[in-house]
Short mmCIF file of C-alpha atoms in Angstrom, two decimals:
data_model
loop_
_atom_site.label_atom_id
_atom_site.label_comp_id
_atom_site.label_asym_id
_atom_site.label_seq_id
_atom_site.Cartn_x
_atom_site.Cartn_y
_atom_site.Cartn_z
CA UNK W 1 81.07 128.30 93.05
CA UNK W 2 78.11 130.63 92.99
CA UNK W 3 75.78 127.67 94.39
CA UNK W 4 75.30 127.64 98.08
CA UNK W 5 76.96 123.92 99.39
CA UNK W 6 76.31 122.67 103.09
CA UNK W 7 77.67 119.47 105.28
CA UNK W 8 78.45 118.30 108.40
CA UNK W 9 82.20 119.00 109.68
CA UNK W 10 82.27 116.92 112.63
CA UNK W 11 81.49 113.57 111.50
CA UNK W 12 78.17 111.29 112.09
CA UNK W 13 79.12 110.27 115.79
CA UNK W 14 77.47 111.06 118.81
CA UNK W 15 79.29 114.17 120.33
CA UNK W 16 78.79 116.85 122.79
CA UNK W 17 79.15 119.55 119.82
CA UNK W 18 78.01 118.79 115.82
CA UNK W 19 78.87 121.68 113.84
CA UNK W 20 77.11 122.10 110.28
CA UNK W 21 78.67 124.47 107.90
CA UNK W 22 77.24 126.42 104.77
CA UNK W 23 79.46 128.21 101.80
CA UNK W 24 78.35 130.37 99.07
CA UNK W 25 77.18 133.80 98.30
CA UNK W 26 73.36 134.26 100.04
CA UNK W 27 74.41 131.39 102.67
CA UNK W 28 73.07 133.66 105.40
CA UNK W 29 69.81 134.01 104.11
CA UNK W 30 69.35 130.25 103.47
CA UNK W 31 70.54 129.73 107.23
CA UNK W 32 68.72 132.38 108.27
CA UNK W 33 65.40 129.97 106.35
CA UNK W 34 65.87 127.40 109.11
CA UNK W 35 67.43 129.25 112.01
CA UNK W 36 65.64 131.78 113.99
CA UNK W 37 67.53 134.39 116.93
CA UNK W 38 66.14 134.85 119.96
CA UNK W 39 66.41 138.36 119.34
CA UNK W 40 64.32 137.83 116.38
CA UNK W 41 66.35 139.52 114.15
CA UNK W 42 67.50 138.24 110.60
CA UNK W 43 70.76 136.19 110.65
CA UNK W 44 72.38 137.98 107.89
CA UNK W 45 71.97 141.57 109.69
CA UNK W 46 73.29 139.62 113.07
CA UNK W 47 76.87 141.11 114.36
CA UNK W 48 79.70 139.28 111.84
CA UNK W 49 81.98 136.48 113.50
CA UNK W 50 79.93 136.53 116.88
CA UNK W 51 77.74 133.51 118.31
CA UNK W 52 74.08 133.87 118.26
CA UNK W 53 71.54 131.85 119.92
CA UNK W 54 68.19 130.47 118.55
CA UNK W 55 66.26 127.63 117.40
CA UNK W 56 67.18 125.43 114.66
CA UNK W 57 64.18 124.16 112.26
CA UNK W 58 63.68 120.97 110.49
CA UNK W 59 62.00 120.51 106.96
CA UNK W 60 58.63 120.57 108.44
CA UNK W 61 59.41 124.02 110.73
CA UNK W 62 59.38 121.94 113.81
CA UNK W 63 62.11 123.44 116.38
CA UNK W 64 64.96 120.40 116.84
CA UNK W 65 67.63 121.89 118.72
CA UNK W 66 68.47 125.62 120.44
CA UNK W 67 71.85 125.93 119.24
CA UNK W 68 74.53 128.64 118.20
CA UNK W 69 74.87 130.54 114.43
CA UNK W 70 77.58 132.21 113.10
CA UNK W 71 78.23 134.09 110.04
CA UNK W 72 81.35 135.13 108.58
CA UNK W 73 81.29 137.46 105.76
CA UNK W 74 84.07 136.81 102.69
CA UNK W 75 86.23 137.00 101.66
CA UNK W 76 87.54 137.06 105.42
CA UNK W 77 86.14 133.82 105.36
CA UNK W 78 88.04 130.11 105.57
CA UNK W 79 86.40 129.52 101.76
CA UNK W 80 86.90 133.30 101.26
CA UNK W 81 83.12 133.33 100.16
CA UNK W 82 80.32 134.05 103.03
CA UNK W 83 79.90 131.13 105.41
CA UNK W 84 77.61 130.17 108.04
CA UNK W 85 78.03 127.65 110.92
CA UNK W 86 75.56 126.01 113.10
CA UNK W 87 77.25 124.73 116.48
CA UNK W 88 74.29 121.96 117.87
CA UNK W 89 74.20 119.56 119.98
CA UNK W 90 76.20 116.43 118.43
CA UNK W 91 72.83 114.43 117.82
CA UNK W 92 73.35 112.57 114.24
CA UNK W 93 69.49 113.05 114.04
CA UNK W 94 69.66 116.55 114.64
CA UNK W 95 72.48 117.14 111.97
CA UNK W 96 71.11 115.18 109.20
CA UNK W 97 67.62 116.90 109.68
CA UNK W 98 69.11 120.34 110.07
CA UNK W 99 71.18 119.22 106.33
CA UNK W 100 67.76 117.95 104.82
CA UNK W 101 66.16 121.55 105.88
CA UNK W 102 68.97 123.35 104.19
CA UNK W 103 68.83 121.21 101.34
CA UNK W 104 65.27 121.90 101.20
CA UNK W 105 66.50 125.73 101.28
CA UNK W 106 68.59 126.17 98.48
CA UNK W 107 72.01 124.53 99.25
CA UNK W 108 73.66 121.48 97.85
CA UNK W 109 75.75 118.93 99.73
CA UNK W 110 79.28 119.24 99.23
CA UNK W 111 81.70 117.08 97.77
CA UNK W 112 84.57 115.73 99.17
CA UNK W 113 87.16 118.89 100.15
CA UNK W 114 85.20 121.32 98.72
CA UNK W 115 85.29 123.89 101.49
CA UNK W 116 89.01 123.83 101.25
CA UNK W 117 88.90 123.50 97.44
CA UNK W 118 86.58 126.64 97.63
CA UNK W 119 89.75 128.58 99.72
CA UNK W 120 92.46 127.03 97.59
CA UNK W 121 90.68 128.60 94.02
CA UNK W 122 89.50 131.99 95.76
CA UNK W 123 93.26 132.30 96.96
CA UNK W 124 92.82 131.58 100.51
CA UNK W 125 95.71 128.96 100.61
CA UNK W 126 97.89 127.73 97.99
CA UNK W 127 98.18 124.14 97.54
CA UNK W 128 100.59 123.27 99.93
CA UNK W 129 98.66 124.69 102.74
CA UNK W 130 95.45 123.23 101.19
CA UNK W 131 97.41 119.63 101.03
CA UNK W 132 98.40 120.34 105.42
CA UNK W 133 95.16 120.31 105.81
CA UNK W 134 94.34 116.93 105.38
CA UNK W 135 97.69 116.16 106.98
CA UNK W 136 96.67 117.52 109.97
CA UNK W 137 93.78 116.20 110.09
CA UNK W 138 94.91 112.84 109.69
CA UNK W 139 98.03 113.47 111.93
CA UNK W 140 98.49 110.78 114.04
CA UNK W 141 101.34 112.05 116.39
CA UNK W 142 101.83 115.74 118.12
CA UNK W 143 105.27 116.07 115.72
CA UNK W 144 103.38 115.24 112.72
CA UNK W 145 100.22 117.80 113.74
CA UNK W 146 103.16 120.27 114.15
CA UNK W 147 104.43 120.19 110.89
CA UNK W 148 101.38 119.72 108.81
CA UNK W 149 100.26 122.96 111.10
CA UNK W 150 103.66 124.98 110.15
CA UNK W 151 102.80 124.06 106.57
CA UNK W 152 99.12 125.28 106.63
CA UNK W 153 100.44 128.74 108.19
CA UNK W 154 102.38 128.56 104.75
CA UNK W 155 106.25 127.95 105.86
CA UNK W 156 106.71 125.70 102.82
CA UNK W 157 105.51 128.24 100.70
CA UNK W 158 107.69 130.81 102.14
CA UNK W 159 110.77 128.52 100.88
CA UNK W 160 109.56 128.52 96.92
CA UNK W 161 108.07 131.60 96.71
CA UNK W 162 111.91 133.43 96.82
CA UNK W 163 112.76 131.11 94.67
CA UNK W 164 110.08 131.60 92.30
CA UNK W 165 110.58 135.34 92.43
CA UNK W 166 114.25 135.05 91.24
CA UNK W 167 113.40 132.78 88.07
CA UNK W 168 110.39 135.15 87.23
CA UNK W 169 113.07 138.12 86.76
CA UNK W 170 115.54 136.13 85.10
CA UNK W 171 112.71 135.40 82.38
CA UNK W 172 111.37 138.74 82.70
CA UNK W 173 114.56 140.52 82.02
CA UNK W 174 115.55 138.47 79.17
CA UNK W 175 111.67 138.94 77.58
CA UNK W 176 112.23 142.97 78.33
CA UNK W 177 115.41 143.17 76.28
CA UNK W 178 114.18 141.00 73.48
CA UNK W 179 110.54 142.98 73.13
CA UNK W 180 111.53 146.53 73.48
CA UNK W 181 115.15 146.78 72.05
CA UNK W 182 114.60 150.53 71.53
CA UNK W 183 113.98 151.23 75.27
CA UNK W 184 116.38 152.00 77.88
CA UNK W 185 116.85 148.74 79.36
CA UNK W 186 120.12 146.73 81.10
CA UNK W 187 121.21 144.49 78.51
CA UNK W 188 120.83 140.89 79.84
CA UNK W 189 123.53 139.15 80.29
CA UNK W 190 123.13 135.59 81.18
CA UNK W 191 126.53 135.15 83.12
CA UNK W 192 125.35 137.52 85.53
CA UNK W 193 122.41 135.74 86.82
CA UNK W 194 124.79 132.54 87.25
CA UNK W 195 125.32 132.53 91.30
CA UNK W 196 121.79 133.42 91.49
CA UNK W 197 121.13 130.05 89.66
CA UNK W 198 122.92 127.93 91.82
CA UNK W 199 122.16 129.16 94.78
CA UNK W 200 117.99 128.65 94.29
CA UNK W 201 119.11 125.32 93.00
CA UNK W 202 121.09 124.75 96.49
CA UNK W 203 118.01 125.75 98.00
CA UNK W 204 115.67 122.87 96.10
CA UNK W 205 118.29 120.51 96.82
CA UNK W 206 118.12 121.11 100.40
CA UNK W 207 114.74 121.01 100.81
CA UNK W 208 115.26 117.59 98.53
CA UNK W 209 116.61 116.37 101.24
CA UNK W 210 114.23 116.67 103.72
CA UNK W 211 111.62 114.54 102.15
CA UNK W 212 113.28 111.17 103.86
CA UNK W 213 112.78 112.42 107.55
CA UNK W 214 109.38 114.00 106.21
CA UNK W 215 107.82 110.82 104.84
CA UNK W 216 108.63 109.28 108.32
CA UNK W 217 107.20 112.15 110.27
CA UNK W 218 104.15 111.80 108.26
CA UNK W 219 103.66 108.37 107.71
CA UNK W 220 105.84 106.44 110.59
CA UNK W 221 108.46 104.16 110.51
CA UNK W 222 108.10 101.38 107.98
CA UNK W 223 109.46 98.47 110.13
CA UNK W 224 110.08 94.69 108.57
CA UNK W 225 110.01 92.48 111.20
CA UNK W 226 111.85 89.56 109.34
CA UNK W 227 113.35 86.30 110.43
CA UNK W 228 113.26 82.54 109.69
CA UNK W 229 109.81 80.90 110.57
CA UNK W 230 108.43 80.00 114.11
CA UNK W 231 110.83 82.51 115.59
CA UNK W 232 108.05 84.98 117.05
CA UNK W 233 107.76 87.74 114.86
CA UNK W 234 104.03 87.48 114.74
CA UNK W 235 104.28 87.57 118.36
CA UNK W 236 106.71 90.42 118.71
CA UNK W 237 103.88 92.03 116.48
CA UNK W 238 101.09 91.40 118.66
CA UNK W 239 103.08 92.00 121.78
CA UNK W 240 103.87 95.58 120.35
CA UNK W 241 99.97 95.96 119.41
CA UNK W 242 98.90 95.30 122.45
CA UNK W 243 95.94 92.31 121.02
CA UNK W 244 96.06 89.47 119.22
CA UNK W 245 96.60 91.05 115.52
CA UNK W 246 98.10 88.14 113.90
CA UNK W 247 97.10 84.50 114.51
CA UNK W 248 100.54 82.38 116.07
CA UNK W 249 100.57 79.13 116.01
CA UNK W 250 103.35 76.69 116.39
CA UNK W 251 103.61 75.53 112.65
CA UNK W 252 105.64 77.12 110.49
CA UNK W 253 104.12 79.18 107.32
CA UNK W 254 101.47 80.32 109.18
CA UNK W 255 101.75 83.79 107.86
CA UNK W 256 101.05 83.53 103.98
CA UNK W 257 101.20 87.30 103.59
CA UNK W 258 102.41 90.61 105.14
CA UNK W 259 100.49 92.37 107.89
CA UNK W 260 100.51 95.78 108.71
CA UNK W 261 99.48 97.25 111.75
CA UNK W 262 100.44 101.21 113.40
CA UNK W 263 101.89 101.47 116.81
CA UNK W 264 103.61 104.28 118.66
CA UNK W 265 107.20 102.71 120.42
CA UNK W 266 109.44 104.75 122.30
CA UNK W 267 107.49 108.06 121.27
CA UNK W 268 108.11 107.22 117.24
CA UNK W 269 105.28 106.13 115.24
CA UNK W 270 105.72 102.51 113.65
CA UNK W 271 104.37 101.22 110.60
CA UNK W 272 104.75 97.67 111.43
CA UNK W 273 104.96 94.98 108.78
CA UNK W 274 105.18 91.50 109.92
CA UNK W 275 106.34 88.70 107.25
CA UNK W 276 106.09 85.54 106.50
CA UNK W 277 109.01 83.47 106.86
CA UNK W 278 112.39 83.77 104.89
CA UNK W 279 112.99 80.39 103.18
CA UNK W 280 113.04 77.77 100.46
CA UNK W 281 109.75 77.04 99.78
CA UNK W 282 107.84 73.98 97.71
CA UNK W 283 104.24 75.97 98.87
CA UNK W 284 103.69 78.04 95.97
CA UNK W 285 101.40 80.35 98.34
CA UNK W 286 103.72 80.79 101.02
CA UNK W 287 106.77 81.50 98.01
CA UNK W 288 104.25 84.10 96.99
CA UNK W 289 104.43 85.53 100.98
CA UNK W 290 107.91 84.87 100.91
CA UNK W 291 108.76 87.11 97.76
CA UNK W 292 106.66 90.21 99.46
CA UNK W 293 108.43 89.59 102.43
CA UNK W 294 112.04 90.52 100.74
CA UNK W 295 110.19 93.56 99.13
CA UNK W 296 108.89 94.97 102.41
CA UNK W 297 112.71 94.38 103.64
CA UNK W 298 113.90 96.12 100.38
CA UNK W 299 111.09 98.89 101.02
CA UNK W 300 111.43 99.40 104.71
CA UNK W 301 113.12 102.20 107.06
CA UNK W 302 113.96 99.84 109.89
CA UNK W 303 114.84 95.91 109.39
CA UNK W 304 114.16 94.32 112.92
CA UNK W 305 116.00 90.37 112.78
CA UNK W 306 114.52 87.85 114.69
CA UNK W 307 115.83 84.92 115.84
CA UNK W 308 115.37 81.67 117.88
CA UNK W 309 118.26 82.31 120.86
CA UNK W 310 117.43 78.54 121.97
CA UNK W 311 118.81 77.43 119.04
CA UNK W 312 121.81 77.74 117.10
CA UNK W 313 122.11 80.16 114.05
CA UNK W 314 121.41 78.46 110.54
CA UNK W 315 122.37 79.41 107.07
CA UNK W 316 119.01 80.67 106.21
CA UNK W 317 119.60 83.01 109.58
CA UNK W 318 122.79 84.29 108.13
CA UNK W 319 121.13 84.93 104.40
CA UNK W 320 118.10 86.96 105.99
CA UNK W 321 120.95 88.98 108.16
CA UNK W 322 122.67 89.91 105.31
CA UNK W 323 119.34 91.22 103.85
CA UNK W 324 119.11 93.00 107.33
CA UNK W 325 122.25 94.47 107.05
CA UNK W 326 121.18 96.66 103.21
CA UNK W 327 118.54 98.30 104.96
CA UNK W 328 118.92 101.76 106.19
CA UNK W 329 119.00 100.54 109.74
CA UNK W 330 118.28 97.51 111.45
CA UNK W 331 117.92 96.06 115.07
CA UNK W 332 117.98 92.54 116.10
CA UNK W 333 116.38 90.43 118.93
CA UNK W 334 117.51 87.31 119.98
CA UNK W 335 114.19 86.09 121.02
CA UNK W 336 112.96 82.99 123.53
CA UNK W 337 115.52 83.59 126.52
CA UNK W 338 113.03 82.41 128.63
CA UNK W 339 113.77 78.71 126.98
CA UNK W 340 117.88 79.14 127.35
CA UNK W 341 120.28 80.87 124.87
CA UNK W 342 122.60 79.31 122.36
CA UNK W 343 122.96 82.65 120.93
CA UNK W 344 124.77 85.64 122.10
CA UNK W 345 124.66 89.30 121.02
CA UNK W 346 127.97 88.98 119.95
CA UNK W 347 127.28 86.31 117.25
CA UNK W 348 125.12 88.86 115.67
CA UNK W 349 126.51 91.70 112.81
CA UNK W 350 124.21 94.37 113.97
CA UNK W 351 125.10 97.16 115.92
CA UNK W 352 121.90 97.05 118.43
CA UNK W 353 121.62 93.39 119.60
CA UNK W 354 118.82 92.96 121.96
CA UNK W 355 117.70 89.40 124.19
CA UNK W 356 114.36 89.82 124.59
CA UNK W 357 111.09 87.06 125.51
CA UNK W 358 108.10 88.36 123.06
CA UNK W 359 105.96 86.22 125.42
CA UNK W 360 106.07 87.90 128.35
CA UNK W 361 107.42 91.20 126.95
CA UNK W 362 110.84 90.59 129.07
CA UNK W 363 113.26 93.51 126.72
CA UNK W 364 111.16 95.02 124.93
CA UNK W 365 111.62 97.93 126.64
CA UNK W 366 115.15 98.13 125.31
CA UNK W 367 113.93 97.59 122.01
CA UNK W 368 111.25 101.23 122.34
CA UNK W 369 114.85 102.91 123.78
CA UNK W 370 116.63 101.65 120.98
CA UNK W 371 114.13 102.99 118.53
CA UNK W 372 113.87 106.29 120.11
CA UNK W 373 117.41 106.99 119.79
CA UNK W 374 117.74 106.14 115.91
CA UNK W 375 114.52 108.02 114.64
CA UNK W 376 114.12 111.00 117.28
CA UNK W 377 114.38 114.61 117.04
CA UNK W 378 116.41 114.49 113.90
CA UNK W 379 113.32 116.23 111.81
CA UNK W 380 112.26 119.63 112.39
CA UNK W 381 108.40 119.82 113.20
CA UNK W 382 107.92 123.58 112.27
CA UNK W 383 106.58 122.98 108.37
CA UNK W 384 109.67 123.18 106.49
CA UNK W 385 110.49 119.77 105.55
CA UNK W 386 108.80 117.89 102.39
CA UNK W 387 106.42 115.46 103.27
CA UNK W 388 104.00 114.89 100.24
CA UNK W 389 105.07 112.46 97.21
CA UNK W 390 103.51 114.40 94.88
CA UNK W 391 105.29 117.61 96.14
CA UNK W 392 108.89 115.99 96.40
CA UNK W 393 108.60 115.02 92.62
CA UNK W 394 107.78 118.28 91.42
CA UNK W 395 110.27 119.98 93.44
CA UNK W 396 113.03 117.39 91.62
CA UNK W 397 111.80 118.03 88.08
CA UNK W 398 112.39 121.70 89.49
CA UNK W 399 116.04 120.90 90.76
CA UNK W 400 116.98 119.02 87.89
CA UNK W 401 115.95 121.77 85.07
CA UNK W 402 117.92 124.21 87.16
CA UNK W 403 120.85 121.84 86.78
CA UNK W 404 120.23 121.94 83.07
CA UNK W 405 120.25 125.81 83.04
CA UNK W 406 123.68 125.49 84.85
CA UNK W 407 124.95 122.69 82.51
CA UNK W 408 123.80 124.96 79.74
CA UNK W 409 125.70 127.74 80.79
CA UNK W 410 128.68 125.93 81.14
CA UNK W 411 128.31 124.63 77.61
CA UNK W 412 127.91 128.26 76.54
CA UNK W 413 124.39 127.81 74.68
CA UNK W 414 121.86 130.61 74.01
CA UNK W 415 120.09 132.30 76.65
CA UNK W 416 116.83 131.13 74.93
CA UNK W 417 117.77 127.77 75.16
CA UNK W 418 119.44 127.96 78.74
CA UNK W 419 116.12 129.74 79.91
CA UNK W 420 113.72 126.92 78.38
CA UNK W 421 115.42 125.17 81.21
CA UNK W 422 114.50 128.14 83.71
CA UNK W 423 110.99 127.80 82.39
CA UNK W 424 110.54 124.48 83.07
CA UNK W 425 111.76 124.85 86.82
CA UNK W 426 109.14 127.69 87.31
CA UNK W 427 106.36 124.91 86.49
CA UNK W 428 107.83 122.64 88.13
CA UNK W 429 107.37 125.00 91.43
CA UNK W 430 104.33 125.95 90.34
CA UNK W 431 102.46 122.65 90.32
CA UNK W 432 103.80 122.86 94.23
CA UNK W 433 101.90 125.68 95.45
CA UNK W 434 98.95 125.33 92.94
CA UNK W 435 99.76 128.12 90.27
CA UNK W 436 100.21 125.33 87.13
CA UNK W 437 98.99 122.30 88.43
CA UNK W 438 96.31 120.67 85.97
CA UNK W 439 92.53 120.52 87.08
CA UNK W 440 92.94 116.86 87.32
CA UNK W 441 95.64 116.83 90.09
CA UNK W 442 93.89 119.14 92.28
CA UNK W 443 90.27 116.96 91.94
CA UNK W 444 92.64 114.14 92.97
CA UNK W 445 93.96 115.80 95.83
CA UNK W 446 90.89 117.07 97.61
CA UNK W 447 89.14 113.34 96.57
CA UNK W 448 91.28 112.56 100.12
CA UNK W 449 89.24 114.96 102.42
CA UNK W 450 86.38 113.70 104.36
CA UNK W 451 82.86 116.06 103.75
CA UNK W 452 82.82 118.97 105.47
CA UNK W 453 86.15 120.36 105.26
#
């Protein structure tokens, strides 16, 4: 990591301020070759962590901006290396010219996530904190941002560290007795650690149990809008999205595939999935759409059943309702109340049944209230919940290895056999924090990042 990397950290859109970031040994000298401070002192000799006013020059030596530069020496920088940032006026042309000048001076273009990857490799953050950085950038709600910020500060790592330390103590005690039999070391008795293993396994299980809520916090509530053709499913998605996201006609079977849209409703982020009308059909294309509708229903967090209230319920309606009742949460909407109702709320076997007119928006406020009550306030937003599928899988494997170790204790297996499972748990936990994760996994993680972060 001896080379100097540079990138724009604020995107390529016109903005009030644009930031060019550099990192690597000697980056202050490279930056100083294209930046002339007003006080004429070299940037590498300027006071650290203080903004310095000066001129930024392009590759031809022309002044292209009067901006601010700040030099932060390692190891106490974001990346753990020397870093420089130019705070420029946010013209894409200025930023591009500044980067070109830096490249000619010896820097190279930064790859996706390379600044944060260097922070991880230099020990400035563990992998849970690094992954939380991209979660914070991509957060779409205040709660999601708060949880990601908590993980950036190390909350998740602090939950796992004591467990890993306990397991390390157990293994090190065993190997010390084994390797140094003549030393005055307390005899190793695995049964003495049974209580500790149970406590740590319980802590891992508690962490695993937060994933369902954490996934919703990070990704939003997956909502499958289901019903027969032409009951108003696509119109509902359009109404909640606030624009014509889906084509709506009076021809049954218009929607042939699932359509997704992210919206905020009642303070909750929803990933709405408009589905093809579920019915028996000879049309092969429509049949594929119906199958995808069933899959969306099986994988959703909330099913919204929509029926046409101006017509009597049919066997098709009943079959779809039965599917909805298997979902973790379900709400029924009786649509087209402006036409006249043949269906009463008591006809539908749901806890929440809301008469609506999707065309006019009547009743949609009641839907928002129902969703908010269903999903509000259950998830802590302090960074203590699992929101990441990769982390969940590693913690799950650690927990299962801990259970295997406890089972080995019950069966009176030899300590080395039991500790094999303990070491497996440690390795899985190391994947969460980055201590034992493979290089190809870390590469894939940082590919999610934007250039400049």
